Tab-separated table of C-alpha atoms in Angstrom:
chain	number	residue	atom	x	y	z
A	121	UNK	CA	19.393	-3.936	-26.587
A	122	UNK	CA	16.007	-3.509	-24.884
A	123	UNK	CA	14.525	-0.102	-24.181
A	124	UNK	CA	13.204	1.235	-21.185
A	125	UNK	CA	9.330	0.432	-22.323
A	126	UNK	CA	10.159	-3.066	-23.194
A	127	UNK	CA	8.416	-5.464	-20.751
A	128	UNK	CA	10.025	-7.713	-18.558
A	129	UNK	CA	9.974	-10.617	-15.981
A	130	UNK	CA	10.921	-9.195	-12.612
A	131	UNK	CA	11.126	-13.523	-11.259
A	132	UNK	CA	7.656	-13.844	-10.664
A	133	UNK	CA	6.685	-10.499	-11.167
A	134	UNK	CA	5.662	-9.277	-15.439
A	135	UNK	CA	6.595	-5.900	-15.716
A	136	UNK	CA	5.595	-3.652	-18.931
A	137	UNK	CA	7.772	-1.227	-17.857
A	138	UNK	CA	11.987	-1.097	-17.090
A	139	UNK	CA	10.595	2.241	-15.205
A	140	UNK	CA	10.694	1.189	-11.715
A	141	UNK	CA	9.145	3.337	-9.014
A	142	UNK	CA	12.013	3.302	-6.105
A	143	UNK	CA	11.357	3.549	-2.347
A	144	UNK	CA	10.706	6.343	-0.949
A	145	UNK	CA	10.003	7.533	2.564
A	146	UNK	CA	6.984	9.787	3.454
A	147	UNK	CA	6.341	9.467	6.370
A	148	UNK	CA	2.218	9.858	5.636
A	149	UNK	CA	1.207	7.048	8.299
A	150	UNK	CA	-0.178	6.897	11.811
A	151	UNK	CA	2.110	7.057	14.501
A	152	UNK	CA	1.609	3.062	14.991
A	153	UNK	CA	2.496	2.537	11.643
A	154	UNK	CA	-0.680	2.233	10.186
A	155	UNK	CA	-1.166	3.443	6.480
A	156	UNK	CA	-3.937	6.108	5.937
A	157	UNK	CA	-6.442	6.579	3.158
A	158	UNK	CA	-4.667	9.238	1.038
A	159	UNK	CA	-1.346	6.543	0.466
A	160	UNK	CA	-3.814	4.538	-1.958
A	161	UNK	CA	-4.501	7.433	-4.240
A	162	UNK	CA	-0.347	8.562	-4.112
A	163	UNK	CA	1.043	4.373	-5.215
A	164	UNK	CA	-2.490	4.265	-7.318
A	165	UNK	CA	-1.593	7.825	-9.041
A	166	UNK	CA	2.030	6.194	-10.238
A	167	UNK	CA	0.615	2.667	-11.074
A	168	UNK	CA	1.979	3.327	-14.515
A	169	UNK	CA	5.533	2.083	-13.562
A	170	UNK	CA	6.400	-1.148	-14.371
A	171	UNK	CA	7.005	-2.047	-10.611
A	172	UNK	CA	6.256	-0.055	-7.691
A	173	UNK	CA	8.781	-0.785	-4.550
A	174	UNK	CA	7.215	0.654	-1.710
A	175	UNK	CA	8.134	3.086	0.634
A	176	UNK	CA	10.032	1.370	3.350
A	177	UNK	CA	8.069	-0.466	5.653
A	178	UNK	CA	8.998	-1.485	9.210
A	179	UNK	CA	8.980	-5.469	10.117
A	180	UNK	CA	8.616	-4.972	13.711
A	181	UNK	CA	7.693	-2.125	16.479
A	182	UNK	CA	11.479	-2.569	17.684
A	183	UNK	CA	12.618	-2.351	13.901
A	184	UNK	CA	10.887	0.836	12.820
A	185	UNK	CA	13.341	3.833	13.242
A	186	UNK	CA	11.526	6.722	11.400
A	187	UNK	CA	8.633	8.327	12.371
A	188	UNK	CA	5.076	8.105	10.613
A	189	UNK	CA	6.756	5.175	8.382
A	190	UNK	CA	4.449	2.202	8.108
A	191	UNK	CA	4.476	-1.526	9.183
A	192	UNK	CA	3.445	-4.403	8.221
A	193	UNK	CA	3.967	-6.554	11.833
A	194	UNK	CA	0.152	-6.303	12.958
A	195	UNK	CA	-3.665	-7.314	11.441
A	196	UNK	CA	-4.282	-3.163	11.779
A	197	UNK	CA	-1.546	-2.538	9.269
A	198	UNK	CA	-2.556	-5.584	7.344
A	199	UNK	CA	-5.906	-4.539	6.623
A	200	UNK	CA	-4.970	-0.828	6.310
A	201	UNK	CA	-2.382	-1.684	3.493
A	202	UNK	CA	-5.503	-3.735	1.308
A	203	UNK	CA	-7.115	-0.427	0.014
A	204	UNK	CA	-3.646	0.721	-1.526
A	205	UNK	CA	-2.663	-2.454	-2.954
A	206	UNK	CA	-6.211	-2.735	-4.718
A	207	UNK	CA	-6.277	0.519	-5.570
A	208	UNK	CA	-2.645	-0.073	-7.349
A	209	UNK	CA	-4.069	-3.366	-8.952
A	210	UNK	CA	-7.247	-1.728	-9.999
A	211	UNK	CA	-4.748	0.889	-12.256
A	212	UNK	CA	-3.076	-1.579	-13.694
A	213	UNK	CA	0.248	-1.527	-11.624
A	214	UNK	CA	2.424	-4.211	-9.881
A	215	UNK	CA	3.712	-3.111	-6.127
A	216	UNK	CA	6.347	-4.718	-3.844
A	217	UNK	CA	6.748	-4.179	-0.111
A	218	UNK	CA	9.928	-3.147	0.637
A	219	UNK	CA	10.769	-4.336	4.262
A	220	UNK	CA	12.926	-2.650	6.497
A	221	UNK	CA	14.411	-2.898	9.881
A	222	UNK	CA	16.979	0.723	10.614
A	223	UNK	CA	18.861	-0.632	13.335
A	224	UNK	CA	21.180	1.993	14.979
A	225	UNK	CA	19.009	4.703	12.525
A	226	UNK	CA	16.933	5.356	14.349
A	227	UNK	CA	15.666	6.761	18.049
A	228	UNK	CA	14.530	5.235	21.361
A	229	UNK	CA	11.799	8.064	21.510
A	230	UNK	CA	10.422	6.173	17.975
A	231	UNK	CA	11.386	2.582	18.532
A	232	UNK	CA	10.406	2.200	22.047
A	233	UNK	CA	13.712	0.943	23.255
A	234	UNK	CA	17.241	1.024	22.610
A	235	UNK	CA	18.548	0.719	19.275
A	236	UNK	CA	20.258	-2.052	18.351
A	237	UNK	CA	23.073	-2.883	15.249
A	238	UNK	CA	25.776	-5.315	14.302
A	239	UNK	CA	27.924	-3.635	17.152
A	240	UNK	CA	28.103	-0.802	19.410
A	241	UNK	CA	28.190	2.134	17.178
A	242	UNK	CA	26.445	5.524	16.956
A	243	UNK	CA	25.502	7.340	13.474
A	244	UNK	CA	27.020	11.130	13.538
A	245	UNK	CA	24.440	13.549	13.182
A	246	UNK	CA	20.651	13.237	14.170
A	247	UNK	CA	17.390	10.825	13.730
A	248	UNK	CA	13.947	12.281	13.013
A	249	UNK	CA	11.608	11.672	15.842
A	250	UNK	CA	8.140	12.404	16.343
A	251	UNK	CA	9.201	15.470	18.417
A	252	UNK	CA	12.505	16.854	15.171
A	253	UNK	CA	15.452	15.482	15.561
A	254	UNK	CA	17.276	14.770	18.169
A	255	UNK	CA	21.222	13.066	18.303
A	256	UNK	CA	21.778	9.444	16.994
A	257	UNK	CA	22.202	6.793	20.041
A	258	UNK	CA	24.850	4.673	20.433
A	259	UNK	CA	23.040	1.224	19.341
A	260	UNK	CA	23.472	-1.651	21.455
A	261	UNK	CA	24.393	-5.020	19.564
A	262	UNK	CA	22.460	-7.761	18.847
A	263	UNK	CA	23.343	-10.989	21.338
A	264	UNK	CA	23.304	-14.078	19.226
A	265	UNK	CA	20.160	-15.255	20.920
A	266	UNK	CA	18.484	-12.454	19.179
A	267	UNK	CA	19.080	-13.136	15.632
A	268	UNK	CA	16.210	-16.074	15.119
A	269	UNK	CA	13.745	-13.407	16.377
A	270	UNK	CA	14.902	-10.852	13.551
A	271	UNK	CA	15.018	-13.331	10.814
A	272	UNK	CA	11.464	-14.503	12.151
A	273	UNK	CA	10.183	-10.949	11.995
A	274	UNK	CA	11.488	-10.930	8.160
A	275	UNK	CA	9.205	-14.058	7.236
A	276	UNK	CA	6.389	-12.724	9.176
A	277	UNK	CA	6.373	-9.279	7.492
A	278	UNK	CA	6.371	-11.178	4.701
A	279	UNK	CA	3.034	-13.307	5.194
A	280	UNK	CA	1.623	-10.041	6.434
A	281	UNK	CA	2.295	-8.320	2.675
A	282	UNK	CA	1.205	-11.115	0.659
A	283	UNK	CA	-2.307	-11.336	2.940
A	284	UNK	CA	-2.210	-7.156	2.464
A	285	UNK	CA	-2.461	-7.865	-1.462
A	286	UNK	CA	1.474	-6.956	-2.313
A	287	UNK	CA	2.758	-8.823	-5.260
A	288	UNK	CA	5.960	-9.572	-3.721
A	289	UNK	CA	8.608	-8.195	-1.087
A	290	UNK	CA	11.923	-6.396	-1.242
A	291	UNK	CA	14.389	-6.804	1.694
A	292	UNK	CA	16.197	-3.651	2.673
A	293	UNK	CA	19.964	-4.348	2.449
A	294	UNK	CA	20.939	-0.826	1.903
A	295	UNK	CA	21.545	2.223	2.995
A	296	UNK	CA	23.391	2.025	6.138
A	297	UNK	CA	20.367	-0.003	7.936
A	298	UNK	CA	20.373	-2.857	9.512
A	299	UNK	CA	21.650	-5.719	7.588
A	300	UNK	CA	23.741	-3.211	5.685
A	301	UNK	CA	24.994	-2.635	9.405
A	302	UNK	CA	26.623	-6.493	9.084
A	303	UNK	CA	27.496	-6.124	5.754
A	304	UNK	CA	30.232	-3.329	6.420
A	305	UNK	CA	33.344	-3.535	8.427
A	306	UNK	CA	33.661	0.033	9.529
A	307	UNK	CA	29.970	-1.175	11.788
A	308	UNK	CA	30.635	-4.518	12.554
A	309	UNK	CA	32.733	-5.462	14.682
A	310	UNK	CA	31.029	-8.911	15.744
A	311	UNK	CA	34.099	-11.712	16.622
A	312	UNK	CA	31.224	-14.060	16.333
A	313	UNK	CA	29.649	-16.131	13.086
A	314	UNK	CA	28.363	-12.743	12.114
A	315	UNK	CA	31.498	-10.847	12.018
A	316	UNK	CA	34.853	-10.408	10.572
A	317	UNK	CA	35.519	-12.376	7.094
A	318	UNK	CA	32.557	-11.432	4.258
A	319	UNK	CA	31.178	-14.731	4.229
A	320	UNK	CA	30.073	-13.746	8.035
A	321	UNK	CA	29.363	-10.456	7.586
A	322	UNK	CA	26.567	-11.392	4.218
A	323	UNK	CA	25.370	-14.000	6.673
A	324	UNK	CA	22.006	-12.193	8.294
A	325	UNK	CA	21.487	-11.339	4.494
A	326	UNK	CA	21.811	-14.319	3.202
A	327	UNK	CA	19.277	-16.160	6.198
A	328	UNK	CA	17.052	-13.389	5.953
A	329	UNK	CA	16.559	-13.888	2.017
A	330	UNK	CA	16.436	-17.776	2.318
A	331	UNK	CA	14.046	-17.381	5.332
A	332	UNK	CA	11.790	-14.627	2.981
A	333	UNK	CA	11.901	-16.778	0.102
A	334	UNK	CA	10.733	-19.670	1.820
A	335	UNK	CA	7.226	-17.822	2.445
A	336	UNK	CA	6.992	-15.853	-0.830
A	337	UNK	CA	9.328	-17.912	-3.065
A	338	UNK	CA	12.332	-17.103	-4.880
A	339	UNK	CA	10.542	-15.046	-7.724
A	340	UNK	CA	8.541	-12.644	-5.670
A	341	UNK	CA	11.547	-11.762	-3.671
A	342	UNK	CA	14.339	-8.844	-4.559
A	343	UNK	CA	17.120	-6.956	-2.115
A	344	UNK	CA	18.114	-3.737	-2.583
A	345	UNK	CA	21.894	-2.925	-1.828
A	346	UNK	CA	24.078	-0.241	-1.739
A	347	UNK	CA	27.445	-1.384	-2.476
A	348	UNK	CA	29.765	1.915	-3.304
A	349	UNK	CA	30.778	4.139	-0.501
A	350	UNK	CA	29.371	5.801	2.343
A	351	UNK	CA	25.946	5.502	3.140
A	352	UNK	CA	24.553	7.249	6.966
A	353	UNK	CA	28.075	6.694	8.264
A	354	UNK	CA	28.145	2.566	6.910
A	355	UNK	CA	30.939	1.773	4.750
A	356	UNK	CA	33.424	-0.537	3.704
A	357	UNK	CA	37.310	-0.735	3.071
A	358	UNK	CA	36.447	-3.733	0.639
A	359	UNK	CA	33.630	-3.695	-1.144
A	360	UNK	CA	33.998	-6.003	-4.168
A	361	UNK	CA	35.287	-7.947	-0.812
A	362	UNK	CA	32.031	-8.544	0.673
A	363	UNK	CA	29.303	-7.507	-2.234
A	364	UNK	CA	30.358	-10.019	-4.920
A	365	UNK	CA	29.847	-12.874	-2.503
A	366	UNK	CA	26.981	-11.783	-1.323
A	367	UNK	CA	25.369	-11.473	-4.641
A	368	UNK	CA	26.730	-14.278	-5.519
A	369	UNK	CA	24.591	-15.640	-2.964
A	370	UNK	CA	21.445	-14.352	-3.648
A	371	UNK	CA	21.584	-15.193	-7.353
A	372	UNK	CA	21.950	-18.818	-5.355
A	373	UNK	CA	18.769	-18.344	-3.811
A	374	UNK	CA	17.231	-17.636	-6.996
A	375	UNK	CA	15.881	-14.050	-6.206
A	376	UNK	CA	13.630	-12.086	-9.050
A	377	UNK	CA	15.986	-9.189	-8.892
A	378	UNK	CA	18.651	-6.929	-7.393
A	379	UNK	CA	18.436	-3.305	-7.439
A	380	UNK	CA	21.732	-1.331	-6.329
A	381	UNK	CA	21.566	1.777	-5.288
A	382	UNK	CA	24.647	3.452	-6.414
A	383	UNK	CA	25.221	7.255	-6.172
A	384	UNK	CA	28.200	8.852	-7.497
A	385	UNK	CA	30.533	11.550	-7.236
A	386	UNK	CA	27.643	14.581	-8.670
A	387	UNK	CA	24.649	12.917	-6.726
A	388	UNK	CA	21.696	15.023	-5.231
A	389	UNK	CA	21.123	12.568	-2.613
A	390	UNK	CA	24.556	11.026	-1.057
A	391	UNK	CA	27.954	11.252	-2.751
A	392	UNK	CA	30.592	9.222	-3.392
A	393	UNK	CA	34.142	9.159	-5.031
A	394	UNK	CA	34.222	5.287	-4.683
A	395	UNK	CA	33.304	3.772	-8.407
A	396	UNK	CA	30.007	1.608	-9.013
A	397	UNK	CA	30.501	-2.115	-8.565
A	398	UNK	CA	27.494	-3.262	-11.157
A	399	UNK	CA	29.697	-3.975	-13.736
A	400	UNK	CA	31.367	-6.731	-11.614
A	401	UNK	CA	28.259	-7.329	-10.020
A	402	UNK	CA	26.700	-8.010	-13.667
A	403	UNK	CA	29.568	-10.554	-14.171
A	404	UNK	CA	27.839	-12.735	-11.417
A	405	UNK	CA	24.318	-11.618	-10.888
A	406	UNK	CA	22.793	-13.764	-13.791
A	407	UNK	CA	18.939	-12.373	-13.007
A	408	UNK	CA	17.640	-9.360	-14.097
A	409	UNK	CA	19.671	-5.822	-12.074
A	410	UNK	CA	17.825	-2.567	-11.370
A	411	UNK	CA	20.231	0.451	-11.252
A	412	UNK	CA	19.088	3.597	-8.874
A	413	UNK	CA	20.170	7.024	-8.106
A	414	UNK	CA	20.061	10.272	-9.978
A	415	UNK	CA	18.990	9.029	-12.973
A	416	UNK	CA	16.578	11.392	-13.903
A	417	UNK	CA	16.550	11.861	-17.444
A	418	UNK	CA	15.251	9.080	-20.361
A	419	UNK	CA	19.113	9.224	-21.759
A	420	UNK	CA	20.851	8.630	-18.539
A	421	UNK	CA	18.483	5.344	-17.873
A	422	UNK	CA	18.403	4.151	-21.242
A	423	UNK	CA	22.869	4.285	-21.560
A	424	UNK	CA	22.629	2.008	-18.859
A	425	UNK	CA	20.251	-0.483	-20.528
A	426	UNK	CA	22.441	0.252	-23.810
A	427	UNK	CA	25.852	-0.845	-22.027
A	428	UNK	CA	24.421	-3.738	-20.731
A	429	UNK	CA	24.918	-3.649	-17.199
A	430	UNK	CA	21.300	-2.691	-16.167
A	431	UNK	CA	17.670	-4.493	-17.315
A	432	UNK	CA	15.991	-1.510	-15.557
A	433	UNK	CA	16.403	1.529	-13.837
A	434	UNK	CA	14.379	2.644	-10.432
A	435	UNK	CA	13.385	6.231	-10.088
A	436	UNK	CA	13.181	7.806	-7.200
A	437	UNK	CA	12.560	11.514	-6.438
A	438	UNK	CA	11.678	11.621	-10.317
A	439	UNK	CA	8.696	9.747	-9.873
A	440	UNK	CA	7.658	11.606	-6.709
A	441	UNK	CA	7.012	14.821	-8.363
A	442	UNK	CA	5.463	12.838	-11.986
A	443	UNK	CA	2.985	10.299	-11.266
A	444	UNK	CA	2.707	9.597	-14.513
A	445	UNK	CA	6.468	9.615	-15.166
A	446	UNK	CA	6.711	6.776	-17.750
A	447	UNK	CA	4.671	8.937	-20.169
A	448	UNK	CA	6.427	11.877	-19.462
A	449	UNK	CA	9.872	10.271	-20.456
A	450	UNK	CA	8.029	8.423	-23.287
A	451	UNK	CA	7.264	11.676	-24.915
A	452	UNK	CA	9.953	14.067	-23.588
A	453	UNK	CA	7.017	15.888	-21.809
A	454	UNK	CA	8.609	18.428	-19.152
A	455	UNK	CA	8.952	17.410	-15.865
A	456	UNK	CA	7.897	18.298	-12.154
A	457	UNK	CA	9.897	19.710	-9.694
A	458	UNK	CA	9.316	18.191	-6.116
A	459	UNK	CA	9.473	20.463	-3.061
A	460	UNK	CA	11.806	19.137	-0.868
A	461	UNK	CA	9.698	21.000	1.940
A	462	UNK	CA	6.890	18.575	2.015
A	463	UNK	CA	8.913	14.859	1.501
A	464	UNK	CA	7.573	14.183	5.303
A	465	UNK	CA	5.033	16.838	5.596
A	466	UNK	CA	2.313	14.670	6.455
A	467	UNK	CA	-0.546	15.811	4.571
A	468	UNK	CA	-1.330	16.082	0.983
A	469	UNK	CA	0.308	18.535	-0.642
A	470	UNK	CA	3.264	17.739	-1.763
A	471	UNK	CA	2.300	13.947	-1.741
A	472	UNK	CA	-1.438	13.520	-4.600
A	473	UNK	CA	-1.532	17.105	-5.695
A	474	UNK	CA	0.909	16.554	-8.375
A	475	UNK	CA	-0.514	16.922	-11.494
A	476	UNK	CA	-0.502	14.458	-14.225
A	477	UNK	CA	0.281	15.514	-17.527
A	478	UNK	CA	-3.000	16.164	-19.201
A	479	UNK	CA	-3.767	18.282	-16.122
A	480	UNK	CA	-0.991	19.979	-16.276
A	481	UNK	CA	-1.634	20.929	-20.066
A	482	UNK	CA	-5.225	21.801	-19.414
């Protein structure tokens, strides 16, 4: 069995590394969107991974739900996103643009408009906005009409990352966002082509992915989908129902890989009693399979590898706190402890002050 510091081919993408750098949101850009100079030293600081995904980045204005979250929809954000991908490159590292539309997660005071979803549903709780949070809307569905214009927005994101210097794209499946939204059948509640049996509901995924691939091809492509449980109020009564098709269709397409995000019943982030679906998943997913959540230890990732069912394992709040996390794990170096406090703080601390190991022993 390989270990995690075996290379390996991602599709397109070589990888030196089965330590993959997960998304994660900051929140350290401009209020349009537009990255800032301090993001290239945070992805350049963790350019040891085998494959940075980055944090989630909006398509559109009318897709991007979370404040201070960057986009990739305009020549600004283009050109702002070239220093960090060069800066990445220039360490060494390989980084992926993970794009995202949050459909009802988000707020009319950030997207400019009503949200919109599958159906007409509301998320309990509240959204952060650029003034705290404030209570979920109810999201008003997509018309038919619409959907072109979404998919559209997905292949232009996607020419936007590979002119910003991104080695590839990952589409945002997961979560409880948007396309999760259509996955699910406690959000969707569409009598239309998009709604009711699974091979509707995995259709926006699957013409999203054939529509990305077109521009970036099939290797320099990956989804990212969360298949077990609840995720921001999205679920499913079925899941091996509607997931196993759908990856059954994107191993069709010929993506690079899949990474599942799959918490379980002990998980810091999200929690769920339902049981993992990547070992059914690996029965039909014949390209490589990136396992995430709460793995934060270099035994936890590598039983995985051992077992078979995973080729990799993304890292997410691990690698926040350790830029230089592969080492760390290589040579059971102790790790750092992030501070929840500062996740969307904005400035710098919490975000490059990290220290790297040698640092940290000097």
């Amino acid at each position: 069995m390989p270990n995690l510091f075996d290379p390996i081919d991602l599709g397109a993408i070589h990888a030196p590394n089965r330590l993959l750098m997960a998304p994660l949101t900051r929140g350290r850009a401009s209020r349009d969107g537009v990255p800032v100079a301090m993001m290239a030293d945070y992805y350049a600081q963790r350019a040891s991974a085998g494959l940075i995904i980055s944090e989630a980045t909006g398509i559109s204005r009318t897709g991007l739900g979370w404040p201070y979250a960057p986009g990739l929809w305009s020549d600004e954000q283009v050109e702002a996103w070239k220093p960090v991908t060069d800066a990445v490159h220039r360490a060494g590292g390989r980084i992926v643009a993970q794009l995202w539309h949050t459909g009802r997660q988000g707020h009319s005071s950030v997207y400019g408009a009503q949200p919109v979803s599958s159906s007409a549903t509301r998320t309990e709780g509240q959204a952060h906005t650029f003034d705290g949070k404030q209570d979920f809307e109810v999201a008003r569905p997509l018309a038919l009409e619409e959907i072109p214009g979404i998919i559209e927005d997905y292949a232009t994101a996607t020419r936007n990352a590979l002119a910003a210097g991104f080695d590839g794209v990952q589409i945002h499946a997961a979560n409880g966002y948007l396309i999760d939204q259509f996955l699910r059948d406690n959000a969707n509640f569409r009598d239309d082509r998009y709604g009711g049996s699974p091979e509707n509901r995995i259709r926006l995924l699957r013409e999203v992915t054939e529509r990305v691939a077109a521009v970036a091809g099939e290797g320099r492509v990956s989804v990212r989908l969360s298949p077990n449980g609840d995720s921001q109020g999205v679920d499913d009564s079925d899941p091996a129902a509607v997931f196993l098709p759908a990856v059954k269709a994107l191993d069709a397409i010929g993506i690079g890989f899949l990474e599942l995000r799959e918490p379980g019943p002990d998980g810091t982030f999200g929690r769920t009693d339902v049981p993992p679906l990547s070992p059914q998943i690996r029965d039909v997913f014949s390209r490589p399979l990136v396992l995430n959540s709460d793995y934060d230890t270099r035994d936890a990732a590598q039983a995985k590898l051992d077992e078979g069912v995973a080729d990799a394992i993304s890292f997410g709040r691990t690698f926040l706190a350790n830029p230089d996390l592969p080492e760390r794990l290589r040579t059971g170096a102790p790790l750092n402890e992030s501070n929840p406090k500062t996740w969307y703080s904005r400035g710098p601390e919490g975000y490059i002050d990290y220290p790297a190991l040698e640092t940290a022993e000097a």
